[in-house]
Short mmCIF file of C-alpha atoms in Angstrom, two decimals:
data_model
loop_
_atom_site.label_atom_id
_atom_site.label_comp_id
_atom_site.label_asym_id
_atom_site.label_seq_id
_atom_site.Cartn_x
_atom_site.Cartn_y
_atom_site.Cartn_z
CA MET A 1 0.00 0.00 0.00
CA SER A 2 1.36 3.39 -0.95
CA GLN A 3 0.62 6.56 0.92
CA VAL A 4 0.72 10.05 -0.44
CA ILE A 5 0.35 13.25 1.51
CA SER A 6 -0.44 16.20 -0.68
CA VAL A 7 -0.84 19.88 0.08
CA GLN A 8 -3.33 21.34 -2.31
CA ARG A 9 -3.76 25.08 -2.88
CA ASP A 10 -6.81 26.67 -4.40
CA VAL A 11 -5.77 25.63 -7.88
CA SER A 12 -9.09 26.62 -9.43
CA ALA A 13 -8.63 30.30 -8.54
CA ASP A 14 -5.07 30.13 -9.85
CA ALA A 15 -6.24 28.56 -13.13
CA ARG A 16 -8.97 31.18 -13.46
CA HIS A 17 -6.49 34.03 -13.12
CA LYS A 18 -4.24 32.49 -15.78
CA ALA A 19 -7.21 32.00 -18.13
CA ASP A 20 -8.19 35.64 -17.60
CA ASP A 21 -4.62 36.73 -18.39
CA PHE A 22 -4.62 34.73 -21.64
CA ARG A 23 -8.06 36.10 -22.57
CA ARG A 24 -6.93 39.68 -21.93
CA MET A 25 -3.81 39.20 -24.03
CA MET A 26 -5.90 37.86 -26.92
CA THR A 27 -8.41 40.69 -26.53
CA ARG A 28 -5.61 43.26 -26.77
CA GLN A 29 -4.35 41.80 -30.03
CA GLY A 30 -7.88 41.50 -31.48
CA THR A 31 -8.02 37.70 -31.74
CA LEU A 32 -11.39 36.17 -30.85
CA VAL A 33 -10.82 32.82 -29.08
CA VAL A 34 -13.54 30.19 -29.60
CA ASN A 35 -13.63 26.96 -27.58
CA LEU A 36 -15.60 24.32 -29.53
CA MET A 37 -17.01 21.41 -27.53
CA SER A 38 -19.09 18.35 -28.49
CA SER A 39 -19.42 14.59 -28.33
CA PRO A 40 -17.02 12.59 -30.51
CA GLY A 41 -18.07 12.76 -34.14
CA ALA A 42 -20.52 15.67 -33.94
CA GLY A 43 -18.56 17.41 -36.69
CA LYS A 44 -16.20 19.89 -35.03
CA THR A 45 -13.41 19.38 -37.56
CA SER A 46 -15.85 19.53 -40.49
CA LEU A 47 -17.34 22.77 -39.17
CA LEU A 48 -13.89 24.32 -38.84
CA SER A 49 -13.08 23.25 -42.41
CA ALA A 50 -16.28 24.86 -43.69
CA THR A 51 -15.62 28.00 -41.63
CA ALA A 52 -12.08 28.37 -42.96
CA ARG A 53 -13.33 27.89 -46.53
CA ARG A 54 -16.11 30.44 -46.06
CA PHE A 55 -13.73 33.06 -44.67
CA GLY A 56 -11.51 32.47 -47.71
CA SER A 57 -7.81 33.03 -48.13
CA PRO A 58 -5.99 34.63 -46.42
CA ALA A 59 -8.36 33.54 -43.68
CA ARG A 60 -6.46 34.94 -40.68
CA ILE A 61 -7.52 31.88 -38.69
CA GLY A 62 -5.49 29.75 -36.31
CA ILE A 63 -6.64 26.33 -35.15
CA LEU A 64 -5.64 24.21 -32.15
CA VAL A 65 -7.11 20.70 -32.29
CA GLY A 66 -7.26 18.57 -29.17
CA ASP A 67 -7.29 14.79 -29.29
CA ILE A 68 -6.36 11.98 -26.95
CA ALA A 69 -4.35 10.28 -29.68
CA THR A 70 -3.48 10.67 -33.39
CA ASP A 71 -3.02 13.86 -35.46
CA ARG A 72 -5.81 13.01 -37.90
CA ASP A 73 -7.80 16.18 -37.28
CA ALA A 74 -4.78 18.43 -37.77
CA GLN A 75 -4.05 16.64 -41.06
CA ARG A 76 -7.58 17.46 -42.23
CA LEU A 77 -7.23 21.15 -41.37
CA ALA A 78 -3.59 22.01 -42.05
CA HIS A 79 -4.11 22.93 -45.72
CA LEU A 80 -6.84 25.43 -44.77
CA ALA A 81 -5.24 27.33 -41.90
CA PRO A 82 -2.24 27.25 -39.55
CA THR A 83 -3.04 24.31 -37.27
CA VAL A 84 -1.40 22.73 -34.24
CA GLN A 85 -2.42 19.31 -32.93
CA LEU A 86 -2.69 19.11 -29.13
CA THR A 87 -2.44 15.50 -28.01
CA THR A 88 -3.53 14.93 -24.43
CA GLY A 89 -2.13 11.40 -24.17
CA GLY A 90 -5.19 10.08 -22.37
CA ALA A 91 -6.73 13.15 -20.74
CA CYS A 92 -10.39 13.69 -21.49
CA HIS A 93 -10.29 17.48 -22.01
CA LEU A 94 -7.96 20.34 -22.82
CA GLU A 95 -6.44 22.57 -20.17
CA LEU A 96 -4.96 26.04 -20.50
CA PRO A 97 -1.22 25.18 -20.32
CA LEU A 98 -1.50 22.89 -23.36
CA VAL A 99 -3.51 25.55 -25.21
CA GLN A 100 -0.82 28.13 -24.42
CA ARG A 101 1.90 25.80 -25.76
CA GLY A 102 -0.20 25.30 -28.89
CA TRP A 103 -0.58 29.05 -29.32
CA GLU A 104 3.17 29.50 -29.01
CA ALA A 105 3.70 26.79 -31.63
CA LEU A 106 1.33 28.29 -34.21
CA ALA A 107 3.11 29.47 -37.38
CA THR A 108 1.51 32.91 -37.06
CA HIS A 109 -0.14 35.02 -34.39
CA GLU A 110 -1.61 37.38 -37.00
CA VAL A 111 -5.05 35.85 -36.78
CA ASP A 112 -8.53 37.29 -36.24
CA PHE A 113 -9.86 34.01 -34.84
CA LEU A 114 -8.26 31.28 -32.76
CA PHE A 115 -10.42 28.15 -32.80
CA ILE A 116 -9.78 25.55 -30.11
CA GLU A 117 -11.32 22.20 -31.02
CA ASN A 118 -11.68 20.43 -27.67
CA VAL A 119 -11.48 16.66 -27.10
CA GLY A 120 -14.72 14.95 -28.16
CA ASN A 121 -16.51 14.79 -24.82
CA LEU A 122 -19.74 16.48 -23.80
CA VAL A 123 -18.89 16.39 -20.09
CA CYS A 124 -15.38 17.18 -18.84
CA PRO A 125 -14.33 20.05 -21.17
CA ALA A 126 -17.19 22.14 -19.75
CA SER A 127 -15.31 22.43 -16.44
CA HIS A 128 -12.14 23.98 -17.89
CA ASP A 129 -11.67 27.62 -18.86
CA LEU A 130 -9.21 27.79 -21.76
CA GLY A 131 -9.10 31.57 -21.85
CA GLU A 132 -11.72 31.67 -24.59
CA HIS A 133 -14.01 34.60 -25.37
CA ARG A 134 -16.78 32.38 -26.65
CA ARG A 135 -17.62 28.81 -25.76
CA VAL A 136 -19.63 26.98 -28.42
CA VAL A 137 -21.31 23.62 -27.92
CA MET A 138 -22.21 21.44 -30.92
CA LEU A 139 -24.99 18.83 -30.98
CA SER A 140 -25.54 16.66 -34.04
CA THR A 141 -29.04 15.56 -35.04
CA THR A 142 -27.95 11.92 -34.83
CA GLU A 143 -27.27 12.19 -31.07
CA GLY A 144 -30.91 12.84 -30.15
CA ASP A 145 -32.71 15.97 -29.03
CA ASP A 146 -32.66 14.91 -25.36
CA LYS A 147 -28.98 15.67 -24.82
CA PRO A 148 -29.08 19.26 -23.49
CA ALA A 149 -31.00 18.19 -20.37
CA LYS A 150 -28.81 15.11 -19.89
CA TYR A 151 -25.48 16.93 -20.26
CA PRO A 152 -26.43 20.35 -18.86
CA LYS A 153 -23.08 21.95 -18.00
CA ALA A 154 -21.76 22.09 -21.58
CA PHE A 155 -24.94 23.92 -22.60
CA ARG A 156 -25.23 26.11 -19.49
CA THR A 157 -21.68 27.46 -19.87
CA SER A 158 -21.83 28.11 -23.63
CA GLY A 159 -22.70 31.25 -25.53
CA ALA A 160 -23.78 29.48 -28.70
CA LEU A 161 -25.22 26.13 -29.78
CA VAL A 162 -24.49 24.68 -33.21
CA ILE A 163 -26.94 21.95 -34.26
CA SER A 164 -25.06 19.99 -36.92
CA LYS A 165 -25.95 17.36 -39.55
CA LEU A 166 -29.29 18.96 -40.47
CA ASP A 167 -29.09 16.99 -43.73
CA LEU A 168 -29.76 13.78 -41.76
CA LEU A 169 -33.04 15.08 -40.27
CA PRO A 170 -35.21 12.98 -42.64
CA HIS A 171 -33.52 9.82 -41.33
CA VAL A 172 -33.32 10.37 -37.57
CA PRO A 173 -35.81 11.02 -34.77
CA PHE A 174 -34.73 14.55 -33.83
CA SER A 175 -36.77 17.70 -33.25
CA VAL A 176 -34.75 20.89 -33.71
CA ASP A 177 -37.42 22.79 -31.75
CA ALA A 178 -37.29 20.33 -28.84
CA ALA A 179 -33.47 20.46 -28.71
CA ILE A 180 -33.49 24.27 -28.71
CA ALA A 181 -36.20 24.40 -26.02
CA ASP A 182 -34.21 21.94 -23.87
CA ALA A 183 -30.99 23.88 -24.37
CA ARG A 184 -32.57 27.27 -23.64
CA ALA A 185 -34.18 25.87 -20.49
CA THR A 186 -30.58 25.36 -19.34
CA GLN A 187 -29.11 28.56 -20.83
CA PRO A 188 -31.69 31.12 -22.02
CA LYS A 189 -29.09 33.33 -23.74
CA LEU A 190 -27.80 30.68 -26.18
CA ALA A 191 -27.44 31.83 -29.77
CA VAL A 192 -28.46 28.87 -31.94
CA PHE A 193 -27.14 27.87 -35.36
CA PRO A 194 -28.72 24.86 -37.04
CA LEU A 195 -26.57 23.92 -40.03
CA SER A 196 -25.32 21.28 -42.41
CA VAL A 197 -21.68 21.30 -43.40
CA LEU A 198 -22.50 18.84 -46.20
CA CYS A 199 -25.16 21.06 -47.84
CA GLY A 200 -23.79 24.40 -46.65
CA ASP A 201 -27.09 25.39 -45.02
CA GLY A 202 -26.56 27.70 -42.06
CA ILE A 203 -22.80 28.23 -42.55
CA GLU A 204 -23.29 31.88 -43.53
CA ALA A 205 -25.26 32.68 -40.36
CA TRP A 206 -22.60 30.93 -38.24
CA CYS A 207 -19.77 32.90 -39.87
CA ASP A 208 -21.74 36.16 -39.53
CA TYR A 209 -22.05 35.40 -35.81
CA LEU A 210 -18.28 34.95 -35.52
CA LEU A 211 -17.61 38.21 -37.37
CA GLU A 212 -20.10 40.06 -35.18
CA GLU A 213 -18.57 38.64 -31.98
CA ARG A 214 -15.15 39.77 -33.13
CA ARG A 215 -16.51 43.21 -33.98
CA LYS A 216 -17.78 43.45 -30.37
CA LEU A 217 -14.36 42.37 -29.12
CA LEU A 218 -12.68 45.16 -31.08
CA THR A 219 -15.11 47.84 -29.96
CA ALA A 220 -15.91 47.03 -26.36
CA GLY A 221 -14.22 43.77 -25.31
CA VAL A 222 -16.26 40.60 -24.91
CA GLU A 223 -17.19 39.10 -21.58
CA ALA A 224 -16.73 35.34 -21.33
CA VAL A 225 -20.07 33.60 -20.87
CA HIS A 226 -19.34 30.70 -18.60
CA ALA A 227 -19.28 29.82 -14.93
CA MET B 1 -7.09 30.99 -0.80
CA SER B 2 -8.23 27.68 0.68
CA GLN B 3 -5.88 24.92 1.72
CA VAL B 4 -6.64 21.24 1.89
CA ILE B 5 -4.41 18.56 3.32
CA SER B 6 -5.43 15.11 2.22
CA VAL B 7 -4.10 11.67 3.03
CA GLN B 8 -4.51 9.46 0.03
CA ARG B 9 -4.16 5.66 0.14
CA ASP B 10 -3.66 3.42 -2.88
CA VAL B 11 -7.30 3.81 -3.84
CA SER B 12 -6.88 2.13 -7.24
CA ALA B 13 -5.83 -1.22 -5.70
CA ASP B 14 -8.63 -0.90 -3.18
CA ALA B 15 -11.18 -0.20 -5.92
CA ARG B 16 -9.88 -3.15 -7.95
CA HIS B 17 -10.36 -5.54 -5.04
CA LYS B 18 -13.91 -4.30 -4.51
CA ALA B 19 -14.70 -4.69 -8.22
CA ASP B 20 -13.32 -8.23 -8.14
CA ASP B 21 -15.49 -9.01 -5.10
CA PHE B 22 -18.61 -7.74 -6.86
CA ARG B 23 -17.71 -9.68 -10.03
CA ARG B 24 -17.20 -12.89 -8.05
CA MET B 25 -20.51 -12.46 -6.27
CA MET B 26 -22.31 -11.99 -9.60
CA THR B 27 -20.45 -14.98 -11.09
CA ARG B 28 -21.61 -17.17 -8.19
CA GLN B 29 -25.23 -16.25 -8.75
CA GLY B 30 -24.98 -16.71 -12.54
CA THR B 31 -25.61 -13.08 -13.53
CA LEU B 32 -23.51 -11.84 -16.45
CA VAL B 33 -22.63 -8.18 -15.88
CA VAL B 34 -22.21 -6.06 -19.03
CA ASN B 35 -20.78 -2.51 -18.92
CA LEU B 36 -21.96 -0.61 -22.00
CA MET B 37 -19.93 2.46 -23.00
CA SER B 38 -20.23 4.96 -25.85
CA SER B 39 -20.42 8.60 -26.85
CA PRO B 40 -23.67 10.41 -26.06
CA GLY B 41 -26.40 9.38 -28.47
CA ALA B 42 -24.75 6.28 -29.97
CA GLY B 43 -27.85 4.27 -29.05
CA LYS B 44 -27.12 2.51 -25.75
CA THR B 45 -30.68 2.84 -24.46
CA SER B 46 -32.15 1.79 -27.81
CA LEU B 47 -29.89 -1.28 -27.92
CA LEU B 48 -30.96 -2.29 -24.42
CA SER B 49 -34.63 -1.87 -25.43
CA ALA B 50 -34.11 -4.10 -28.47
CA THR B 51 -32.17 -6.63 -26.39
CA ALA B 52 -34.90 -6.84 -23.75
CA ARG B 53 -37.56 -7.25 -26.45
CA ARG B 54 -35.56 -9.97 -28.20
CA PHE B 55 -35.06 -11.93 -24.98
CA GLY B 56 -38.82 -11.71 -24.42
CA SER B 57 -40.80 -11.88 -21.20
CA PRO B 58 -39.89 -12.86 -18.57
CA ALA B 59 -36.55 -11.53 -19.74
CA ARG B 60 -34.56 -12.05 -16.51
CA ILE B 61 -32.72 -8.81 -17.20
CA GLY B 62 -31.81 -6.00 -14.84
CA ILE B 63 -30.70 -2.59 -16.04
CA LEU B 64 -28.78 0.22 -14.33
CA VAL B 65 -28.68 3.42 -16.40
CA GLY B 66 -26.13 6.10 -15.64
CA ASP B 67 -26.71 9.74 -16.49
CA ILE B 68 -25.42 13.05 -15.26
CA ALA B 69 -28.95 14.41 -14.98
CA THR B 70 -32.58 13.37 -15.68
CA ASP B 71 -34.20 9.92 -15.50
CA ARG B 72 -35.23 9.90 -19.16
CA ASP B 73 -33.37 6.70 -20.02
CA ALA B 74 -34.88 4.79 -17.11
CA GLN B 75 -38.32 5.94 -18.19
CA ARG B 76 -37.68 4.48 -21.65
CA LEU B 77 -36.59 1.11 -20.23
CA ALA B 78 -38.73 0.58 -17.14
CA HIS B 79 -41.63 -1.12 -18.95
CA LEU B 80 -39.24 -3.69 -20.45
CA ALA B 81 -37.17 -4.76 -17.43
CA PRO B 82 -36.45 -3.82 -13.82
CA THR B 83 -34.46 -0.60 -14.17
CA VAL B 84 -32.72 1.76 -11.77
CA GLN B 85 -31.53 5.22 -12.80
CA LEU B 86 -28.09 6.15 -11.49
CA THR B 87 -27.68 9.92 -11.52
CA THR B 88 -24.09 11.07 -11.10
CA GLY B 89 -24.93 14.71 -10.45
CA GLY B 90 -22.13 15.98 -12.67
CA ALA B 91 -19.62 13.14 -12.72
CA CYS B 92 -18.55 12.01 -16.18
CA HIS B 93 -18.57 8.25 -15.55
CA LEU B 94 -19.97 5.58 -13.23
CA GLU B 95 -18.04 4.16 -10.31
CA LEU B 96 -18.55 0.91 -8.44
CA PRO B 97 -20.19 2.25 -5.23
CA LEU B 98 -23.05 3.81 -7.22
CA VAL B 99 -23.43 0.59 -9.24
CA GLN B 100 -23.62 -1.41 -6.02
CA ARG B 101 -26.31 0.91 -4.66
CA GLY B 102 -28.21 0.50 -7.93
CA TRP B 103 -27.93 -3.28 -7.70
CA GLU B 104 -29.31 -3.20 -4.15
CA ALA B 105 -32.19 -1.01 -5.34
CA LEU B 106 -33.21 -3.30 -8.22
CA ALA B 107 -36.65 -4.86 -7.76
CA THR B 108 -35.24 -8.35 -8.32
CA HIS B 109 -31.85 -10.05 -8.23
CA GLU B 110 -33.20 -13.07 -10.14
CA VAL B 111 -31.63 -11.96 -13.41
CA ASP B 112 -29.41 -13.67 -15.98
CA PHE B 113 -28.00 -10.37 -17.21
CA LEU B 114 -27.24 -7.09 -15.48
CA PHE B 115 -26.69 -4.33 -18.03
CA ILE B 116 -24.94 -1.17 -16.86
CA GLU B 117 -25.47 1.70 -19.27
CA ASN B 118 -22.58 4.05 -18.55
CA VAL B 119 -22.65 7.85 -18.89
CA GLY B 120 -22.34 8.89 -22.54
CA ASN B 121 -18.60 9.49 -22.75
CA LEU B 122 -16.04 7.66 -24.85
CA VAL B 123 -13.16 8.61 -22.54
CA CYS B 124 -13.52 8.54 -18.76
CA PRO B 125 -15.69 5.40 -18.24
CA ALA B 126 -12.87 3.29 -19.72
CA SER B 127 -10.77 3.93 -16.62
CA HIS B 128 -13.27 2.52 -14.10
CA ASP B 129 -13.87 -1.15 -13.35
CA LEU B 130 -17.53 -1.59 -12.38
CA GLY B 131 -17.18 -5.27 -11.56
CA GLU B 132 -18.40 -6.24 -15.02
CA HIS B 133 -17.68 -9.53 -16.79
CA ARG B 134 -17.84 -7.97 -20.21
CA ARG B 135 -17.15 -4.44 -21.30
CA VAL B 136 -18.84 -3.46 -24.56
CA VAL B 137 -18.06 -0.30 -26.53
CA MET B 138 -20.58 1.10 -29.02
CA LEU B 139 -19.72 3.26 -32.01
CA SER B 140 -22.45 4.68 -34.24
CA THR B 141 -21.91 5.10 -37.97
CA THR B 142 -22.67 8.81 -37.66
CA GLU B 143 -19.62 9.39 -35.44
CA GLY B 144 -17.09 8.49 -38.12
CA ASP B 145 -14.88 5.45 -38.61
CA ASP B 146 -11.79 7.22 -37.24
CA LYS B 147 -12.88 7.07 -33.61
CA PRO B 148 -11.21 3.83 -32.40
CA ALA B 149 -7.72 5.26 -33.01
CA LYS B 150 -8.66 8.62 -31.50
CA TYR B 151 -10.25 7.20 -28.32
CA PRO B 152 -8.17 4.05 -27.89
CA LYS B 153 -8.70 3.11 -24.24
CA ALA B 154 -12.45 2.41 -24.55
CA PHE B 155 -11.68 0.02 -27.41
CA ARG B 156 -8.54 -1.51 -25.93
CA THR B 157 -10.28 -2.44 -22.68
CA SER B 158 -13.45 -3.86 -24.25
CA GLY B 159 -14.35 -7.42 -25.20
CA ALA B 160 -16.90 -6.47 -27.85
CA LEU B 161 -17.62 -3.62 -30.24
CA VAL B 162 -21.17 -2.81 -31.34
CA ILE B 163 -21.34 -0.69 -34.50
CA SER B 164 -24.79 0.92 -34.35
CA LYS B 165 -27.04 2.83 -36.78
CA LEU B 166 -26.15 0.66 -39.80
CA ASP B 167 -29.38 1.94 -41.40
CA LEU B 168 -27.75 5.37 -41.80
CA LEU B 169 -24.79 4.00 -43.81
CA PRO B 170 -26.17 5.28 -47.15
CA HIS B 171 -26.19 8.84 -45.76
CA VAL B 172 -22.87 9.10 -43.90
CA PRO B 173 -19.19 8.71 -44.77
CA PHE B 174 -18.41 5.62 -42.70
CA SER B 175 -16.57 2.41 -43.63
CA VAL B 176 -17.49 -0.52 -41.39
CA ASP B 177 -14.32 -2.30 -42.53
CA ALA B 178 -12.12 0.69 -41.70
CA ALA B 179 -13.69 1.06 -38.25
CA ILE B 180 -13.20 -2.64 -37.49
CA ALA B 181 -9.60 -2.55 -38.73
CA ASP B 182 -8.90 0.52 -36.56
CA ALA B 183 -10.54 -1.05 -33.53
CA ARG B 184 -8.74 -4.39 -33.94
CA ALA B 185 -5.42 -2.60 -34.34
CA THR B 186 -6.08 -1.43 -30.77
CA GLN B 187 -7.65 -4.64 -29.44
CA PRO B 188 -7.23 -7.70 -31.70
CA LYS B 189 -9.64 -9.87 -29.68
CA LEU B 190 -12.69 -7.63 -30.10
CA ALA B 191 -15.89 -9.42 -31.06
CA VAL B 192 -17.73 -7.10 -33.49
CA PHE B 193 -21.49 -6.69 -33.95
CA PRO B 194 -22.63 -4.29 -36.67
CA LEU B 195 -26.36 -3.72 -36.20
CA SER B 196 -29.36 -1.49 -36.64
CA VAL B 197 -31.88 -1.26 -33.83
CA LEU B 198 -34.29 0.47 -36.23
CA CYS B 199 -34.27 -2.35 -38.82
CA GLY B 200 -33.41 -5.19 -36.45
CA ASP B 201 -30.35 -6.23 -38.47
CA GLY B 202 -27.67 -7.82 -36.28
CA ILE B 203 -29.72 -7.95 -33.08
CA GLU B 204 -29.90 -11.76 -33.17
CA ALA B 205 -26.12 -12.14 -33.42
CA TRP B 206 -25.67 -9.67 -30.54
CA CYS B 207 -28.12 -11.56 -28.33
CA ASP B 208 -26.53 -14.89 -29.26
CA TYR B 209 -23.19 -13.45 -28.12
CA LEU B 210 -24.69 -12.48 -24.76
CA LEU B 211 -26.20 -15.94 -24.28
CA GLU B 212 -22.91 -17.61 -25.19
CA GLU B 213 -20.94 -15.38 -22.79
CA ARG B 214 -23.37 -16.28 -20.01
CA ARG B 215 -23.06 -19.97 -20.88
CA LYS B 216 -19.29 -19.63 -20.44
CA LEU B 217 -19.86 -17.89 -17.10
CA LEU B 218 -21.97 -20.77 -15.87
CA THR B 219 -19.57 -23.46 -17.03
CA ALA B 220 -16.13 -22.04 -16.38
CA GLY B 221 -16.38 -18.45 -15.12
CA VAL B 222 -15.51 -15.55 -17.38
CA GLU B 223 -12.36 -13.53 -17.08
CA ALA B 224 -12.83 -9.78 -17.31
CA VAL B 225 -11.12 -8.40 -20.39
CA HIS B 226 -9.81 -5.02 -19.38
CA ALA B 227 -6.76 -3.40 -17.95
#
């Protein structure tokens, strides 16, 4: 039997201060930081591809992609925008120090948007502030419209909800209205973007939202919307 | 600033012994314990519904359903088999003590199978032994065939892989062969069951597997296949 005695400080307050410092630094240089969370396979990487394509070249986008293993997502994105793969080696979510190392490793800091694609997990990432300005939760139509009530923290701490894979609606039992009602019962202020990366529906509204959020950042600073 | 001093024993060895005790007790009474893991919305509850229907009445099945919040899954299952909802209140996975309380709360212990539906999360549940005889990971076709390599522990520690939502194959970019190859690169011994709860394809083979695993339990005892 091993025995460990540990002295634990208030690490959460410490982490919060560091996240605020990172957020302030990014605000000063005019880069809107977006933390994208969802279940595995909801389409985070596909949405970032479509977003980069919509913004065109030069897109002034940087991407940090978090995964437990492999660099497959970074391979999919690298031809569209400067991308760094963050590999957690087992951990179920991203934390700020890894994000900061990823930011340092990006080929350019001259970006209007820094997208952080979190590990595919609708639970744990919601508890970690990555210094983002906007937290966005994605829910795909194939996951079922009952998920916001069952996984409340990811929805409660987000500023926007992307409902993805609208093209599959004819084939799955999913009510967009029910999902939105469930999500807004948890977080009334959620901006909602139903879309299909495959068909392109809704991508324009999503990109307009991003541009508008950055405009707010440049004019007045943006408050982070999470606990 | 708060300060906490904690004395921590080797809790992992302790937890392992308790899981082994629970497993042995269930082996003695002839109940095969199945721990079902997947991302949110892969179809765990639907699979358990189809399984209970296939086994017919009296099914001699008990079900423990884990969720962070709500009792929606238990409501869906309660008319098919004795079911207890385990609500974690925020935690991202089930642990043995909650499972044991659920087992005590079940209306009957006269069951051939105890199914534990874990919290929807392809990461954290893989690190917790619930005293199961068989760990089963589900992957739906809508999540993408690249998930086994990206979330290796859930696949490496499982004895079987269920590939769900086969009916959506015409509408999604998913190769069953690629997913199986990826999964078996991680865990060569995986039994694989592609199926569609909606169409009923593959349900018979899945139920035959469960019956065969229980037969082995009754004749020789079943070794748990996880780290």
